[in-house]
XYZ file of C-alpha atoms in Angstrom:
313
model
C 51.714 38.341 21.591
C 52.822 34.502 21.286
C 51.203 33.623 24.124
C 47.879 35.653 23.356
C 47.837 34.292 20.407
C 47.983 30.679 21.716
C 45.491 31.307 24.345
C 42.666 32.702 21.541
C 43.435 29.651 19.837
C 42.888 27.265 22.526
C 40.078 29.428 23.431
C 38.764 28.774 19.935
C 38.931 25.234 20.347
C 37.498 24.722 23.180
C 34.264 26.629 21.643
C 34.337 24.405 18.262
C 34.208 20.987 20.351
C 31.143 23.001 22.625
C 29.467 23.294 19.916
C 29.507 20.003 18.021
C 28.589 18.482 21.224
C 25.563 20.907 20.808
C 25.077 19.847 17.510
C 25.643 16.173 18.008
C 23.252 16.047 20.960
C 20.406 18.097 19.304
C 17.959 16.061 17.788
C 17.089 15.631 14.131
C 14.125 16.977 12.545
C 12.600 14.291 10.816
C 11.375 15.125 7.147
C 7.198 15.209 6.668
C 5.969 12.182 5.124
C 2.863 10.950 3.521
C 1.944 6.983 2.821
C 2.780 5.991 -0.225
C -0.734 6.338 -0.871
C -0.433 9.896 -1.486
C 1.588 9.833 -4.275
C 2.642 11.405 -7.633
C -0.351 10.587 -10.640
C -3.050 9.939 -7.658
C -6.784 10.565 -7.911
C -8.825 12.156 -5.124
C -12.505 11.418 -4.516
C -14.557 14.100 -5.661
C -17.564 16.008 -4.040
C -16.720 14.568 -0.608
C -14.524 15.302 2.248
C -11.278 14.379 1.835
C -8.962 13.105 5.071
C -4.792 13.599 4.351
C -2.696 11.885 7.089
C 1.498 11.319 7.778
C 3.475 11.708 10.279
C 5.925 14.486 10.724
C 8.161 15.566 14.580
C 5.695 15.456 17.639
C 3.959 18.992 17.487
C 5.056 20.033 14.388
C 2.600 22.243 12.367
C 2.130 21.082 8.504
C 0.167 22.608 5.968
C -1.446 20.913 3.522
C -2.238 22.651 0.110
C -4.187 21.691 -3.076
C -7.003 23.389 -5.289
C -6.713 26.189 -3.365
C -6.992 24.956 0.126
C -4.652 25.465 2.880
C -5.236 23.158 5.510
C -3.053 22.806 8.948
C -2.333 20.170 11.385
C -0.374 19.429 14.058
C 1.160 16.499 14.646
C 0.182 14.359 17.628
C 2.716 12.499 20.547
C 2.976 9.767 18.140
C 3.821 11.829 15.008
C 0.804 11.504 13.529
C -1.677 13.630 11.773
C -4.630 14.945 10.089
C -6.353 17.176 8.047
C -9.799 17.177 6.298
C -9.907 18.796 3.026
C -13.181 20.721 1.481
C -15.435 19.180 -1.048
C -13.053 18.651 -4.506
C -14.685 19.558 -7.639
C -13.303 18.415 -11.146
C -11.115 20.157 -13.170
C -7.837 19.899 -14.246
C -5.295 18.605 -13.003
C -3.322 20.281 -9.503
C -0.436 19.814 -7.396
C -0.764 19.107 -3.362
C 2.225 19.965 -1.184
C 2.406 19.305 2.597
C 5.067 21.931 4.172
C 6.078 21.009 7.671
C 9.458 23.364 9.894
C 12.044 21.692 7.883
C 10.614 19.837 4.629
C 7.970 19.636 2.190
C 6.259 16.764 0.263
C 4.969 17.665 -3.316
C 2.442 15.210 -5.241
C 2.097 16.108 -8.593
C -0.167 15.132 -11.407
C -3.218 14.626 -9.162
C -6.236 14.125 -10.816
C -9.825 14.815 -9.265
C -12.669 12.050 -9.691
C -13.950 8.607 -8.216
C -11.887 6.068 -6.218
C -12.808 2.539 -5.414
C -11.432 0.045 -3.212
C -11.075 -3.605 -5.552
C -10.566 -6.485 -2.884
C -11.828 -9.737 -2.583
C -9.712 -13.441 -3.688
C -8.257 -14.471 -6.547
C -11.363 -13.673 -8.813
C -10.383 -9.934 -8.233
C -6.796 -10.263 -8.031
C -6.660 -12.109 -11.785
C -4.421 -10.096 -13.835
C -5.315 -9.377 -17.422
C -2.189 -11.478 -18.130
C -3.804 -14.453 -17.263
C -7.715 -13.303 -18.823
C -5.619 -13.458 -22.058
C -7.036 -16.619 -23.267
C -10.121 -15.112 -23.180
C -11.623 -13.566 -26.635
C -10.719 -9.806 -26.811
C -8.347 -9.259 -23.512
C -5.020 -9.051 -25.416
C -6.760 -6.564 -28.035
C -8.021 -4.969 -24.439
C -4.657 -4.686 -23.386
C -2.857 -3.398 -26.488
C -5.202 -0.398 -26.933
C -5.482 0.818 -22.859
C -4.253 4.258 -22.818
C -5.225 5.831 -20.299
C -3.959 8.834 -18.655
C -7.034 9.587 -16.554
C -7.935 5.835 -15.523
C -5.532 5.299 -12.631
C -4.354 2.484 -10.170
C -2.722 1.410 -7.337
C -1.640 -2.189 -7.121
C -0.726 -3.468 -3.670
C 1.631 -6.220 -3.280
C 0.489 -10.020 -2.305
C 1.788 -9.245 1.175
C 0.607 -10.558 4.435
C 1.358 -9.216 8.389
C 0.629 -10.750 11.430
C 0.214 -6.845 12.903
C -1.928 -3.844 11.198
C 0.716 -2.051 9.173
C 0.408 1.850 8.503
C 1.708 2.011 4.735
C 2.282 -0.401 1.555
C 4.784 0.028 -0.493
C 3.236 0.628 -3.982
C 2.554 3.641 -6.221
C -0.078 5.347 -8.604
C 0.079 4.563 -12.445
C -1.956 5.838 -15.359
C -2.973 2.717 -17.142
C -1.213 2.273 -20.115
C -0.477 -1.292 -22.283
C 2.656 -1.445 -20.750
C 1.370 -1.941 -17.062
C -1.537 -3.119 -17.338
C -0.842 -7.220 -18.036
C -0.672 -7.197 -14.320
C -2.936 -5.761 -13.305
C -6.649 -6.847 -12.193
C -9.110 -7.340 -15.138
C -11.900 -6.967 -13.146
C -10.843 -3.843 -11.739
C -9.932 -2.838 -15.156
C -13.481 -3.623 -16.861
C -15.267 -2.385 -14.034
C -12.715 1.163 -14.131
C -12.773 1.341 -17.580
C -17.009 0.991 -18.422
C -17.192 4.292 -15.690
C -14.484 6.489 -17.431
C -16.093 6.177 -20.448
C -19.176 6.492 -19.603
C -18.637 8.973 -16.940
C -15.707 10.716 -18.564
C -14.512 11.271 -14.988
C -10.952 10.349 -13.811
C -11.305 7.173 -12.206
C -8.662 5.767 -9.378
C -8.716 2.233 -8.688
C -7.201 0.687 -5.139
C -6.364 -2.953 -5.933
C -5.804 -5.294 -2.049
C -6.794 -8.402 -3.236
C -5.233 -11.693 -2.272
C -5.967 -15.226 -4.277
C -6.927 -17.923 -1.988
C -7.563 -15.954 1.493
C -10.851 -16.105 2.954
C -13.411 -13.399 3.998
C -11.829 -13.821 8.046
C -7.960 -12.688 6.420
C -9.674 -9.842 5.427
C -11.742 -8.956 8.419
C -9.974 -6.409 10.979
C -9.783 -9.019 13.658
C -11.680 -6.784 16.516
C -14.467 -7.663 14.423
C -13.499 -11.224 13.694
C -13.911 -11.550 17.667
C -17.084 -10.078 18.420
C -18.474 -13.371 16.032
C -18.702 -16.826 18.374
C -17.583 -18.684 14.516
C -15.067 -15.834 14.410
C -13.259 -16.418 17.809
C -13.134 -20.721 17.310
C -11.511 -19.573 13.507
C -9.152 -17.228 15.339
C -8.165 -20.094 17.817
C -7.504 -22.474 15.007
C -5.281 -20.273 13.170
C -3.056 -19.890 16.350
C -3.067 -22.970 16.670
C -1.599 -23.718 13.249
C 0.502 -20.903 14.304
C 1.916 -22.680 16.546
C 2.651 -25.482 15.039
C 4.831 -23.914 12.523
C 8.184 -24.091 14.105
C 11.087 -22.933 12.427
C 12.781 -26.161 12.020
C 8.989 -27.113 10.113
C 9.644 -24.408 7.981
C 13.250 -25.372 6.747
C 11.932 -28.670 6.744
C 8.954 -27.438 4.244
C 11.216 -25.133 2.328
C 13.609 -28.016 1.872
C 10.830 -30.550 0.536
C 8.911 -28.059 -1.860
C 13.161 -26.990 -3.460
C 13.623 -31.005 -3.823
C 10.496 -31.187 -5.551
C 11.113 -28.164 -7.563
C 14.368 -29.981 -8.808
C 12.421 -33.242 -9.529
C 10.105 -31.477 -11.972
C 13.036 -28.836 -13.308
C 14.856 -32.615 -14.553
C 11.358 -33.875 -15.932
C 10.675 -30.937 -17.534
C 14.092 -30.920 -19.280
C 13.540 -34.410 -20.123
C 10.332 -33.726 -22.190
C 11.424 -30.655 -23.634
C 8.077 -28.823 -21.577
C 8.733 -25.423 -20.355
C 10.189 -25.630 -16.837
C 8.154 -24.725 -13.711
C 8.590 -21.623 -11.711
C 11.035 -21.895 -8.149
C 8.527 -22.046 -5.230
C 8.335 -19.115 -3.210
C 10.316 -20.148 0.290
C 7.980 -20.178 3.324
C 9.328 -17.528 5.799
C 7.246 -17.238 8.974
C 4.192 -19.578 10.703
C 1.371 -17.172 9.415
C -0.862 -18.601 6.277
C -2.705 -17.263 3.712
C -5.774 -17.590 5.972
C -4.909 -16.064 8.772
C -7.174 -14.170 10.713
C -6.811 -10.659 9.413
C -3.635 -10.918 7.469
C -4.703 -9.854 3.929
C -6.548 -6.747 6.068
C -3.382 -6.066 8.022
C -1.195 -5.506 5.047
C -3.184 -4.666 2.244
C -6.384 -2.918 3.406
C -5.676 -1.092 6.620
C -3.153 1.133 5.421
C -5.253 2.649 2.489
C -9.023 1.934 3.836
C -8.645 5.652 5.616
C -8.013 7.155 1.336
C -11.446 8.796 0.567
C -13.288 6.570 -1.884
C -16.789 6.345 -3.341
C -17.334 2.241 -2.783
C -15.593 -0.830 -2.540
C -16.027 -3.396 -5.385
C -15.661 -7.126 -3.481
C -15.441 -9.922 -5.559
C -14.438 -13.108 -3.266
C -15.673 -16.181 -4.936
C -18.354 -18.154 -6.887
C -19.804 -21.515 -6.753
C-alpha cells in the first residue's frame, strides 16, 4: 500500500507540473478595449451613422450594444475592429457595452446629440483662464453648469508617427473644469445648447503656435510641391537636433530660468514658470505632428463639423 501510495503521488505530480506548463504556455486573452475616446459621460452624433472601433484578440467576436442595437464585429489580424451603428435619435440618456470571449467594456452616462471637432492654433486652444481679463468671462465661468454640454480636451502633445489613442476623457462642463478649457469652443458649444437644447460634445486638438502643415496628415502634405520643400526643411531641422544640442538647449533655457527666478526675487515680482525641457528633435511645426497626436486618433468619432480657428491678421 506504501508503495501505491507513493506511486499515485508521484503520478500526481507529474500531472500538476503538465499542466502548468499548459497553462504557462497558453496564451492570454487580452481584455476588449475602446480609445479613450469612447468613454464614460460621452456624446454621440445624432441622426447619422455612427462607426465604434478597438481592438480586442485576432478573430475575436465583440458585440457592441447601445439604444437598443446589437452590433458585432470581428476583430481583424491586427486586433482591430469595427462596427457601424444605426441612426441615434435623442432621448435620454443610455449605457453602451462592448462584450468580447473574456471581457466587457461599459460606457455609461452617454448622452445623444451634436459633436464637433475644435482645432486650429492658439486662438482655439485659449483657455477661459486666460479670456479672464476680458469683461464677463469669469462671471461666464462661475455660472457654467452644464451636465449636457460636454468635452474632451486633448493634451498639447506632439508624435513624430500617427498614434491610435490620446489619453484624455469626457467631462460635463462645470465651473470647476472649465478655466482650462477653450473659450472659443465654449462660446461656440454653449450659444447651440441653448439654443438647440440638444446635448452638445465638443473635441478640443488644438495646439498654440503650430501651423496649418503640423496639422495636415502628411500623405497630403506631399501631394503639394510647397508641401514636400516644407517637409524637407523640417527634416532637416530634424536633423540638426542632436542630442548633445538638446542638453545643450535644456541647459541654457534652466540657466536662464535661474537668472530671472534671482531677479524676480530681487523685485519682489512673481517668479516665472520652469521651462518645459526639450526632449526629442521634432518642433512644434513639424510636418504633421499636431495631426499625429491630437487629430488622428479621434478624427474617425462621428461628428457633425469641425470648427477651425488658426489665426488672424
Amino acid at each position: 500500500m506504501h508503495f501505491v501510495s507513493r506511486r499515485a503521488r508521484l503520478i500526481f505530480t507529474a500531472l500538476a507540473a503538465v499542466c502548468l506548463d499548459l497553462l504557462a504556455a497558453a496564451p492570454a486573452r487580452a481584455a476588449v478595449r475602446l480609445p479613450h475616446i469612447f468613454s464614460d459621460r460621452m456624446i454621440l452624433q445624432r441622426d447619422q451613422l455612427v462607426s465604434v472601433w478597438g481592438w480586442a484578440d485576432p478573430g475575436e467576436t465583440v458585440a457592441v450594444r447601445v439604444a437598443g442595437q446589437d452590433k458585432p464585429a470581428t476583430a481583424g489580424a491586427d486586433g482591430k475592429w469595427n462596427v457601424t451603428l444605426d441612426p441615434l435619435r435623442l432621448g435620454p440618456a443610455v449605457t453602451m457595452t462592448v462584450a468580447g470571449a473574456s471581457s466587457t467594456v461599459t460606457v455609461a452616462d452617454v448622452l445623444i446629440g451634436d459633436v464637433f471637432l475644435c482645432s486650429g492654433q492658439s486662438n482655439m486652444a485659449m483657455s477661459l483662464d486666460a479670456a479672464k481679463r476680458h469683461p464677463g468671462a469669469a462671471e461666464d465661468v462661475a455660472a457654467a453648469n452644464f451636465p449636457r454640454l460636454r468635452f474632451f480636451k486633448t493634451p498639447d502633445v506632439m508624435s513624430k508617427t500617427q498614434e491610435e489613442d490620446v489619453v484624455a476623457a469626457w467631462e460635463a462642463i462645470t465651473p470647476r473644469n472649465l478655466a482650462g478649457f477653450s473659450a472659443v469652443a465654449f462660446y461656440f458649444g454653449r450659444a447651440l445648447h441653448t439654443h438647440l437644447s440638444v446635448p452638445i460634445g465638443l473635441i478640443r486638438a488644438s495646439h498654440g503656435g503650430g501651423p496649418a502643415e503640423a496639422k495636415m496628415p502628411r500623405a497630403a502634405l506631399l501631394t503639394l510641391d510647397i508641401g514636400r520643400r516644407y517637409d524637407e526643411e523640417a527634416r532637416k531641422r530634424e536633423a540638426a537636433w542632436t542630442p548633445e544640442r538638446i542638453a545643450a538647449f535644456n541647459a541654457d533655457n534652466v540657466a536662464k530660468w535661474e537668472a530671472a527666478m534671482k531677479d524676480a526675487a530681487a523685485r519682489g515680482a512673481k517668479p516665472p514658470a520652469k521651462p518645459t525641457p526639450r526632449t526629442g528633435a521634432i518642433d512644434f511645426a513639424y510636418p504633421a505632428s499636431d495631426y499625429n497626436a491630437q487629430i488622428a486618433p479621434v478624427i474617425r468619432f462621428t461628428k457633425r463639423a469641425v470648427l477651425w480657428y488658426q489665426g488672424e491678421h
